[in-house]
């Protein structure tokens, strides 16, 4: 197994999973307008539009695999050993709650054995994600408990003699393990957990590196997509969309031939890509807004035939967990709240008994926005990047309620400072509420996050 400590953070630059869906409401997604209605696209344009949306998760996963496998081999665990802070500028919207361990599994050579240690009352999750970005199994606190255990993971074509075997729908799968950390002083104990995670698997060669991305010319993009479809054949439940994209020649045991299209057909294919990318930026399809917070859709992390949402999450929140494991809310800040000028603060007031209802943990994270619309923790005088259920020294009101103060300047009173989440002095910022193992009242929106209030400093 391989570990990464400062300054070797590049090994985890692909783990934009830290905020899950939160990234979808930043950068271009946050400012995207709903595209105008258009008449039906020409045949090759419509096939191109649907094919790009269907295959872009394969491209994003293959890019993530390529980057991780620059630092390790398939079937080997790679550990992140530090909590992110303001210096961590390689992962947009990192979290300050968990350590990550990741492995890319090639199941073609035989089963993989995963052994998780007992973790006591510490949250842990081991998500197994196929190359279409669906979580096909999550092990750990919620599902298998905290006593640990041994698990066998097999590929789609391998025979199984045990109902306890976990079958991946695709030859390749990503294993992403999150281990909760209760502050810097808890790191040695969390490292001990990581060190006792055992992965036993056959030695295999690295796959060919992917050298293009989703913005490549259509000839290169669909050639790469065809190779990935051959590596990870689509499922029986995808037959309908495969028929719709068949005019492009994207189907099993076939080589994509970009020279086989006329100039007019090529123009249609380019038009289809433009529409696909516009569809991806349509914020109205991402979820709902309530009390000034964006909520994800119910099928996050296990998308079935919701191909557009699957593509949006692959681009903006790759490897996101399903809502029943972790539900992420993103503040829809108004321009006035975003400005948060001198003399004013944002107040998040949780009434007594109304903290986020979770069975694991919750945290509110603040990030500064860069000119490129990426989000990172902001340097601040108290080195605080989140406030949550494990934050020491928070002071509740006499009635048991909790006020979190978000401001660019240090508050005037000791009580406010104890509950202060510092915002950058000048830069725009974003707020993200993470809830792990959300209770049913959170999942069904019976509980909702309080509305942020812009108030004068007292």
Coordinates of C-alpha atoms in Angstrom, one line a residue:
X1 CA 0.0 0.0 0.0
X2 CA 1.1 3.6 -0.7
X3 CA 0.5 6.7 1.4
X4 CA 0.5 10.3 0.5
X5 CA 1.5 13.1 2.9
X6 CA 2.4 16.7 2.3
X7 CA 3.5 17.7 -0.3
X8 CA 2.5 14.6 -2.3
X9 CA -1.1 15.6 -2.6
X10 CA -1.2 15.3 -6.3
X11 CA -1.8 11.6 -5.9
X12 CA -5.4 12.4 -4.9
X13 CA -6.2 15.2 -7.3
X14 CA -8.8 13.1 -9.0
X15 CA -10.8 12.6 -5.8
X16 CA -13.3 15.4 -6.4
X17 CA -15.5 13.1 -4.5
X18 CA -15.0 15.2 -1.4
X19 CA -18.1 17.2 -1.9
X20 CA -20.0 14.9 -4.1
X21 CA -22.8 16.7 -5.7
X22 CA -21.7 20.0 -4.2
X23 CA -19.3 20.6 -7.1
X24 CA -22.2 20.6 -9.5
X25 CA -23.5 23.9 -8.1
X26 CA -20.1 25.6 -8.5
X27 CA -18.3 27.0 -11.6
X28 CA -20.2 26.9 -14.8
X29 CA -23.1 24.8 -13.3
X30 CA -23.9 27.6 -10.8
X31 CA -24.3 30.2 -13.5
X32 CA -25.8 28.1 -16.3
X33 CA -29.0 29.1 -17.8
X34 CA -31.7 26.7 -19.0
X35 CA -31.1 26.3 -22.8
X36 CA -33.9 27.5 -25.1
X37 CA -36.2 24.9 -26.5
X38 CA -35.1 23.6 -29.9
X39 CA -36.9 21.6 -32.6
X40 CA -35.9 17.9 -32.9
X41 CA -32.3 17.6 -33.8
X42 CA -31.2 15.9 -37.1
X43 CA -30.6 12.1 -36.7
X44 CA -26.8 12.2 -36.4
X45 CA -27.0 15.2 -34.1
X46 CA -29.4 13.5 -31.8
X47 CA -27.4 10.3 -31.8
X48 CA -24.3 12.3 -31.0
X49 CA -26.0 14.2 -28.2
X50 CA -27.2 11.0 -26.5
X51 CA -24.0 9.1 -27.1
X52 CA -21.9 11.8 -25.4
X53 CA -24.2 12.0 -22.4
X54 CA -24.2 8.2 -22.2
X55 CA -20.5 7.7 -22.4
X56 CA -19.0 10.7 -20.6
X57 CA -19.0 8.8 -17.2
X58 CA -16.8 6.1 -18.8
X59 CA -14.4 8.9 -20.0
X60 CA -14.3 10.6 -16.6
X61 CA -13.7 7.3 -14.7
X62 CA -11.0 6.2 -17.2
X63 CA -9.3 9.6 -16.6
X64 CA -9.5 9.2 -12.9
X65 CA -8.0 5.7 -13.2
X66 CA -5.2 6.9 -15.4
X67 CA -4.2 9.6 -12.9
X68 CA -4.3 7.4 -9.8
X69 CA -2.4 4.6 -11.6
X70 CA 0.4 7.0 -12.2
X71 CA 1.1 6.7 -8.5
X72 CA 0.3 3.0 -7.9
X73 CA -0.7 -0.3 -9.6
X74 CA -4.1 -1.8 -10.1
X75 CA -5.4 -3.8 -7.2
X76 CA -3.2 -1.8 -4.7
X77 CA -4.5 0.6 -2.1
X78 CA -3.3 4.2 -2.0
X79 CA -3.9 6.2 1.2
X80 CA -4.3 9.9 1.9
X81 CA -2.8 10.4 5.3
X82 CA -3.6 14.1 6.1
X83 CA -6.7 16.2 6.5
X84 CA -7.1 19.0 3.9
X85 CA -6.5 22.6 4.8
X86 CA -6.0 25.9 3.0
X87 CA -2.8 24.7 1.4
X88 CA -4.5 21.8 -0.3
X89 CA -5.1 23.2 -3.8
X90 CA -5.3 20.0 -5.9
X91 CA -8.9 18.9 -5.1
X92 CA -11.8 21.3 -5.5
X93 CA -14.2 21.3 -2.5
X94 CA -12.1 18.9 -0.3
X95 CA -13.4 17.7 3.0
X96 CA -11.9 18.1 6.4
X97 CA -13.7 15.1 7.9
X98 CA -12.3 11.9 6.5
X99 CA -9.1 10.3 5.2
X100 CA -9.4 8.5 1.8
X101 CA -8.0 5.2 0.6
X102 CA -8.5 4.3 -3.0
X103 CA -7.8 1.4 -5.3
X104 CA -8.7 0.6 -8.9
X105 CA -9.6 -3.1 -9.2
X106 CA -9.1 -5.2 -12.3
X107 CA -11.3 -8.2 -11.7
X108 CA -10.5 -10.0 -15.0
X109 CA -7.7 -12.0 -13.4
X110 CA -9.7 -13.3 -10.5
X111 CA -11.4 -12.4 -7.2
X112 CA -10.2 -9.6 -5.0
X113 CA -10.3 -10.1 -1.2
X114 CA -11.0 -7.0 0.9
X115 CA -10.6 -7.1 4.7
X116 CA -11.9 -4.2 6.8
X117 CA -10.8 -3.9 10.4
X118 CA -13.1 -3.3 13.3
X119 CA -13.5 0.5 13.8
X120 CA -15.4 0.7 17.1
X121 CA -17.7 3.7 16.9
X122 CA -15.7 5.3 14.1
X123 CA -17.5 5.8 10.8
X124 CA -16.1 4.0 7.8
X125 CA -17.4 3.3 4.3
X126 CA -16.0 1.3 1.5
X127 CA -17.8 2.2 -1.7
X128 CA -17.5 0.0 -4.8
X129 CA -18.2 1.9 -8.0
X130 CA -18.5 0.5 -11.5
X131 CA -17.1 2.3 -14.6
X132 CA -20.6 3.8 -15.2
X133 CA -20.3 5.6 -11.8
X134 CA -22.9 3.5 -10.1
X135 CA -22.3 2.5 -6.4
X136 CA -23.0 -1.3 -6.6
X137 CA -22.0 -2.0 -3.0
X138 CA -21.1 0.0 0.1
X139 CA -19.5 -1.8 3.0
X140 CA -19.0 -0.4 6.4
X141 CA -20.9 1.3 9.2
X142 CA -24.3 1.6 7.6
X143 CA -24.5 -1.8 5.9
X144 CA -22.0 -4.3 7.4
X145 CA -21.4 -2.7 10.8
X146 CA -18.2 -1.6 12.5
X147 CA -16.9 -5.0 13.4
X148 CA -15.0 -5.3 10.1
X149 CA -15.1 -8.4 8.0
X150 CA -13.7 -10.1 4.9
X151 CA -15.4 -9.6 1.5
X152 CA -14.9 -11.2 -1.9
X153 CA -15.3 -9.0 -5.0
X154 CA -15.7 -10.8 -8.4
X155 CA -16.0 -9.6 -12.0
X156 CA -19.1 -9.8 -14.2
X157 CA -18.0 -13.1 -15.9
X158 CA -16.6 -15.0 -12.9
X159 CA -18.5 -17.9 -11.4
X160 CA -19.5 -17.7 -7.8
X161 CA -20.2 -20.3 -5.2
X162 CA -21.2 -18.0 -2.4
X163 CA -24.2 -15.7 -2.0
X164 CA -21.9 -13.4 -0.1
X165 CA -19.7 -12.6 -3.0
X166 CA -20.0 -9.1 -4.4
X167 CA -20.3 -9.0 -8.1
X168 CA -19.1 -5.9 -10.0
X169 CA -21.2 -5.2 -13.2
X170 CA -17.9 -4.1 -14.9
X171 CA -14.5 -5.6 -15.2
X172 CA -12.9 -2.5 -13.6
X173 CA -14.2 -1.0 -10.4
X174 CA -13.1 1.8 -8.1
X175 CA -12.8 1.1 -4.3
X176 CA -13.0 4.3 -2.3
X177 CA -12.8 4.1 1.5
X178 CA -13.6 7.0 3.8
X179 CA -12.4 6.9 7.4
X180 CA -13.7 9.5 9.8
X181 CA -11.1 11.7 11.7
X182 CA -12.1 13.5 14.9
X183 CA -9.5 16.3 14.4
X184 CA -5.7 16.4 14.0
X185 CA -5.1 14.7 17.3
X186 CA -7.1 11.7 16.0
X187 CA -4.9 11.1 13.0
X188 CA -2.7 8.4 14.5
X189 CA -5.7 6.3 15.4
X190 CA -7.2 6.9 11.9
X191 CA -3.9 5.9 10.3
X192 CA -4.0 2.6 12.3
X193 CA -7.4 1.9 10.8
X194 CA -6.0 2.5 7.3
X195 CA -3.0 0.3 7.9
X196 CA -5.2 -2.6 8.9
X197 CA -7.3 -2.5 5.7
X198 CA -6.0 -5.4 3.6
X199 CA -6.5 -5.9 -0.1
X200 CA -5.4 -9.2 -1.6
X201 CA -5.6 -9.5 -5.4
X202 CA -3.8 -10.9 -8.4
X203 CA -1.0 -8.7 -9.9
X204 CA -2.1 -7.2 -13.2
X205 CA -0.7 -4.8 -15.7
X206 CA -1.8 -1.2 -16.0
X207 CA -4.4 -0.5 -18.7
X208 CA -3.6 1.9 -21.5
X209 CA -3.7 5.5 -20.3
X210 CA -6.5 7.7 -21.5
X211 CA -5.0 10.7 -23.2
X212 CA -8.2 12.7 -24.2
X213 CA -10.9 14.3 -22.2
X214 CA -14.6 15.1 -22.7
X215 CA -13.7 18.2 -24.8
X216 CA -11.7 16.3 -27.4
X217 CA -12.7 16.5 -31.0
X218 CA -15.6 14.2 -31.8
X219 CA -13.4 11.8 -33.8
X220 CA -11.0 11.2 -30.8
X221 CA -13.8 11.3 -28.2
X222 CA -16.0 8.6 -29.8
X223 CA -13.0 6.5 -30.6
X224 CA -12.0 6.4 -27.0
X225 CA -15.6 5.9 -25.9
X226 CA -15.9 2.9 -28.2
X227 CA -12.8 1.3 -26.6
X228 CA -14.3 1.9 -23.1
X229 CA -17.6 0.4 -24.2
X230 CA -15.7 -2.7 -25.3
X231 CA -14.0 -2.8 -22.0
X232 CA -17.2 -2.2 -20.0
X233 CA -20.2 -3.4 -22.1
X234 CA -23.5 -1.6 -21.5
X235 CA -26.2 -3.4 -19.5
X236 CA -29.3 -5.1 -20.8
X237 CA -31.3 -2.3 -19.3
X238 CA -29.5 0.2 -21.6
X239 CA -30.8 -1.5 -24.8
X240 CA -33.1 1.4 -25.7
X241 CA -30.4 4.1 -25.7
X242 CA -27.9 1.8 -27.5
X243 CA -30.4 1.7 -30.3
X244 CA -30.6 5.5 -30.4
X245 CA -26.9 5.9 -30.7
X246 CA -26.4 3.0 -33.1
X247 CA -26.1 5.4 -36.1
X248 CA -22.7 6.3 -34.8
X249 CA -21.5 2.7 -34.9
X250 CA -21.0 2.6 -31.1
X251 CA -21.8 -1.0 -30.2
X252 CA -20.1 -4.1 -29.0
X253 CA -17.4 -5.7 -31.2
X254 CA -17.2 -2.8 -33.6
X255 CA -14.5 -0.3 -34.3
X256 CA -15.6 3.3 -34.5
X257 CA -14.6 4.8 -37.9
X258 CA -14.7 8.6 -38.0
X259 CA -13.9 8.5 -41.7
X260 CA -17.2 6.7 -42.4
X261 CA -19.3 9.9 -42.1
X262 CA -20.0 12.5 -44.7
X263 CA -19.2 16.2 -44.1
X264 CA -22.9 16.8 -43.5
X265 CA -23.1 14.0 -40.9
X266 CA -19.9 15.2 -39.3
X267 CA -21.4 18.6 -38.9
X268 CA -24.5 17.1 -37.3
X269 CA -22.3 15.1 -34.9
X270 CA -20.5 18.4 -33.8
X271 CA -23.9 20.0 -33.3
X272 CA -25.0 17.1 -31.1
X273 CA -22.0 17.5 -28.9
X274 CA -22.8 21.2 -28.4
X275 CA -26.3 20.3 -27.3
X276 CA -25.1 17.6 -25.0
X277 CA -22.8 20.0 -23.2
X278 CA -25.6 22.6 -23.0
X279 CA -27.8 19.9 -21.5
X280 CA -25.1 19.1 -18.9
X281 CA -25.1 22.7 -17.7
X282 CA -28.8 22.9 -17.2
X283 CA -29.1 23.4 -13.5
X284 CA -32.9 22.8 -13.5
X285 CA -32.2 19.0 -13.9
X286 CA -29.9 18.7 -11.0
X287 CA -32.2 18.6 -8.0
X288 CA -34.5 20.9 -6.0
X289 CA -34.1 24.0 -3.9
X290 CA -35.6 24.4 -0.4
X291 CA -35.0 27.2 2.2
X292 CA -32.1 28.5 0.1
X293 CA -30.3 25.1 -0.2
X294 CA -29.9 22.9 -3.2
X295 CA -30.9 19.2 -2.6
X296 CA -29.6 16.3 -4.8
X297 CA -32.0 14.0 -6.7
X298 CA -33.0 10.7 -5.1
X299 CA -31.1 8.5 -7.6
X300 CA -27.7 10.1 -6.9
X301 CA -25.0 7.4 -7.0
X302 CA -27.2 4.7 -8.5
X303 CA -28.5 6.3 -11.6
X304 CA -30.2 3.5 -13.5
X305 CA -31.5 5.1 -16.8
X306 CA -31.1 8.7 -15.6
X307 CA -28.3 9.2 -18.1
X308 CA -28.2 13.0 -18.0
X309 CA -27.9 13.2 -14.2
X310 CA -25.3 10.5 -14.3
X311 CA -23.2 12.5 -16.7
X312 CA -23.7 15.7 -14.7
X313 CA -22.5 14.0 -11.5
X314 CA -19.6 12.4 -13.3
X315 CA -18.3 15.8 -14.5
X316 CA -19.1 17.8 -11.4
X317 CA -19.0 15.3 -8.5
X318 CA -17.3 12.0 -9.6
X319 CA -17.7 9.0 -7.3
X320 CA -20.5 10.6 -5.3
X321 CA -22.2 8.5 -2.7
X322 CA -25.9 7.7 -2.7
X323 CA -28.0 9.9 -0.5
X324 CA -28.7 7.2 2.1
X325 CA -24.9 7.1 2.8
X326 CA -24.2 10.8 2.6
X327 CA -26.5 13.7 1.6
X328 CA -24.9 17.0 0.6
X329 CA -26.7 20.3 0.6
X330 CA -25.3 23.4 -1.1
X331 CA -26.2 27.0 -0.1
X332 CA -27.8 29.0 -2.8
X333 CA -26.3 32.3 -1.7
X334 CA -27.9 35.5 -2.9
X335 CA -25.6 38.3 -4.2
X336 CA -26.1 40.2 -0.9
X337 CA -25.2 37.1 1.1
X338 CA -22.3 36.4 -1.1
X339 CA -21.0 39.9 -0.6
X340 CA -21.3 39.7 3.2
X341 CA -19.8 43.2 3.7
X342 CA -18.0 44.6 6.7
X343 CA -20.4 45.0 9.6
X344 CA -22.5 42.1 8.6
X345 CA -22.5 38.3 9.1
X346 CA -24.3 35.3 7.8
X347 CA -26.2 33.5 10.6
X348 CA -27.1 29.9 10.4
X349 CA -29.5 29.3 13.4
X350 CA -30.3 25.7 14.4
X351 CA -33.2 25.7 16.9
X352 CA -32.8 23.4 19.9
X353 CA -33.1 19.8 19.0
X354 CA -32.9 20.6 15.2
X355 CA -29.3 20.0 14.4
X356 CA -28.9 17.9 11.2
X357 CA -30.4 14.4 12.0
X358 CA -27.7 11.9 11.2
X359 CA -26.4 8.6 12.5
X360 CA -22.8 9.4 11.7
X361 CA -21.7 13.0 11.5
X362 CA -22.4 16.4 9.9
X363 CA -20.2 19.4 9.0
X364 CA -20.6 22.8 7.4
X365 CA -17.6 23.7 5.2
X366 CA -16.7 27.1 3.8
X367 CA -14.6 27.5 0.7
X368 CA -13.2 30.5 -1.1
X369 CA -13.8 30.6 -4.9
X370 CA -10.9 31.1 -7.3
X371 CA -11.2 33.1 -10.6
X372 CA -11.4 29.7 -12.3
X373 CA -14.5 28.9 -10.1
X374 CA -12.8 26.2 -8.1
X375 CA -13.4 26.0 -4.4
X376 CA -10.7 25.6 -1.7
X377 CA -10.5 26.1 2.0
X378 CA -9.5 29.7 2.9
X379 CA -6.6 30.7 5.1
X380 CA -7.8 32.2 8.3
X381 CA -6.5 33.2 11.7
X382 CA -8.0 30.3 13.7
X383 CA -7.3 27.5 11.1
X384 CA -10.9 26.5 11.1
X385 CA -12.4 25.2 7.8
X386 CA -15.6 23.5 9.0
X387 CA -18.0 23.5 11.9
X388 CA -19.8 20.3 12.8
X389 CA -20.8 17.9 15.5
X390 CA -17.2 17.2 16.4
X391 CA -16.0 20.8 16.6
X392 CA -14.7 21.5 20.1
X393 CA -15.7 24.6 22.1
X394 CA -19.0 25.5 20.4
X395 CA -21.3 27.5 22.7
X396 CA -25.0 27.0 22.5
X397 CA -27.6 29.5 23.4
X398 CA -29.4 29.3 26.8
X399 CA -32.4 27.6 25.0
X400 CA -30.1 24.9 23.5
X401 CA -30.1 26.4 20.0
X402 CA -26.9 26.8 18.0
X403 CA -25.8 29.8 16.0
X404 CA -23.0 29.5 13.5
X405 CA -21.5 32.8 12.5
X406 CA -20.0 33.3 9.0
X407 CA -18.2 36.5 8.4
X408 CA -15.1 38.0 6.8
X409 CA -14.0 39.7 10.1
X410 CA -13.5 38.2 13.5
X411 CA -16.6 38.6 15.6
X412 CA -16.7 41.0 18.5
X413 CA -17.6 38.6 21.3
X414 CA -16.0 35.5 22.6
X415 CA -19.2 33.5 22.2
X416 CA -19.5 34.5 18.5
X417 CA -15.8 33.7 17.9
X418 CA -16.3 30.3 19.4
X419 CA -18.9 29.6 16.7
X420 CA -17.2 31.5 13.9
X421 CA -16.6 30.0 10.5
X422 CA -14.2 32.4 8.8
X423 CA -14.9 33.6 5.3
X424 CA -12.1 35.0 3.0
X425 CA -11.4 38.7 3.5
X426 CA -12.3 39.6 -0.1
X427 CA -12.9 36.5 -2.3
X428 CA -16.4 35.0 -3.0
X429 CA -17.2 31.8 -1.1
X430 CA -19.5 28.8 -0.9
X431 CA -21.1 26.9 1.9
X432 CA -21.6 23.1 1.8
X433 CA -23.5 21.0 4.4
X434 CA -22.4 17.4 4.6
X435 CA -24.6 14.8 6.4
X436 CA -23.4 11.3 6.7
X437 CA -25.9 8.5 7.4
X438 CA -28.8 10.9 7.2
X439 CA -31.9 9.9 9.1
X440 CA -35.2 9.5 7.3
X441 CA -36.4 12.9 8.3
X442 CA -33.5 14.4 6.3
X443 CA -33.9 12.0 3.4
X444 CA -37.6 12.8 3.0
X445 CA -37.1 16.6 3.5
X446 CA -39.2 16.6 6.7
X447 CA -36.1 18.2 8.2
X448 CA -34.6 21.0 6.2
X449 CA -31.6 23.2 6.7
X450 CA -32.4 26.6 8.2
X451 CA -32.4 29.6 5.9
X452 CA -29.2 31.6 6.1
X453 CA -29.8 35.1 7.4
X454 CA -27.7 38.2 6.7
X455 CA -27.5 40.2 10.0
X456 CA -25.8 43.2 11.4
X457 CA -22.9 42.4 13.7
X458 CA -23.8 43.1 17.3

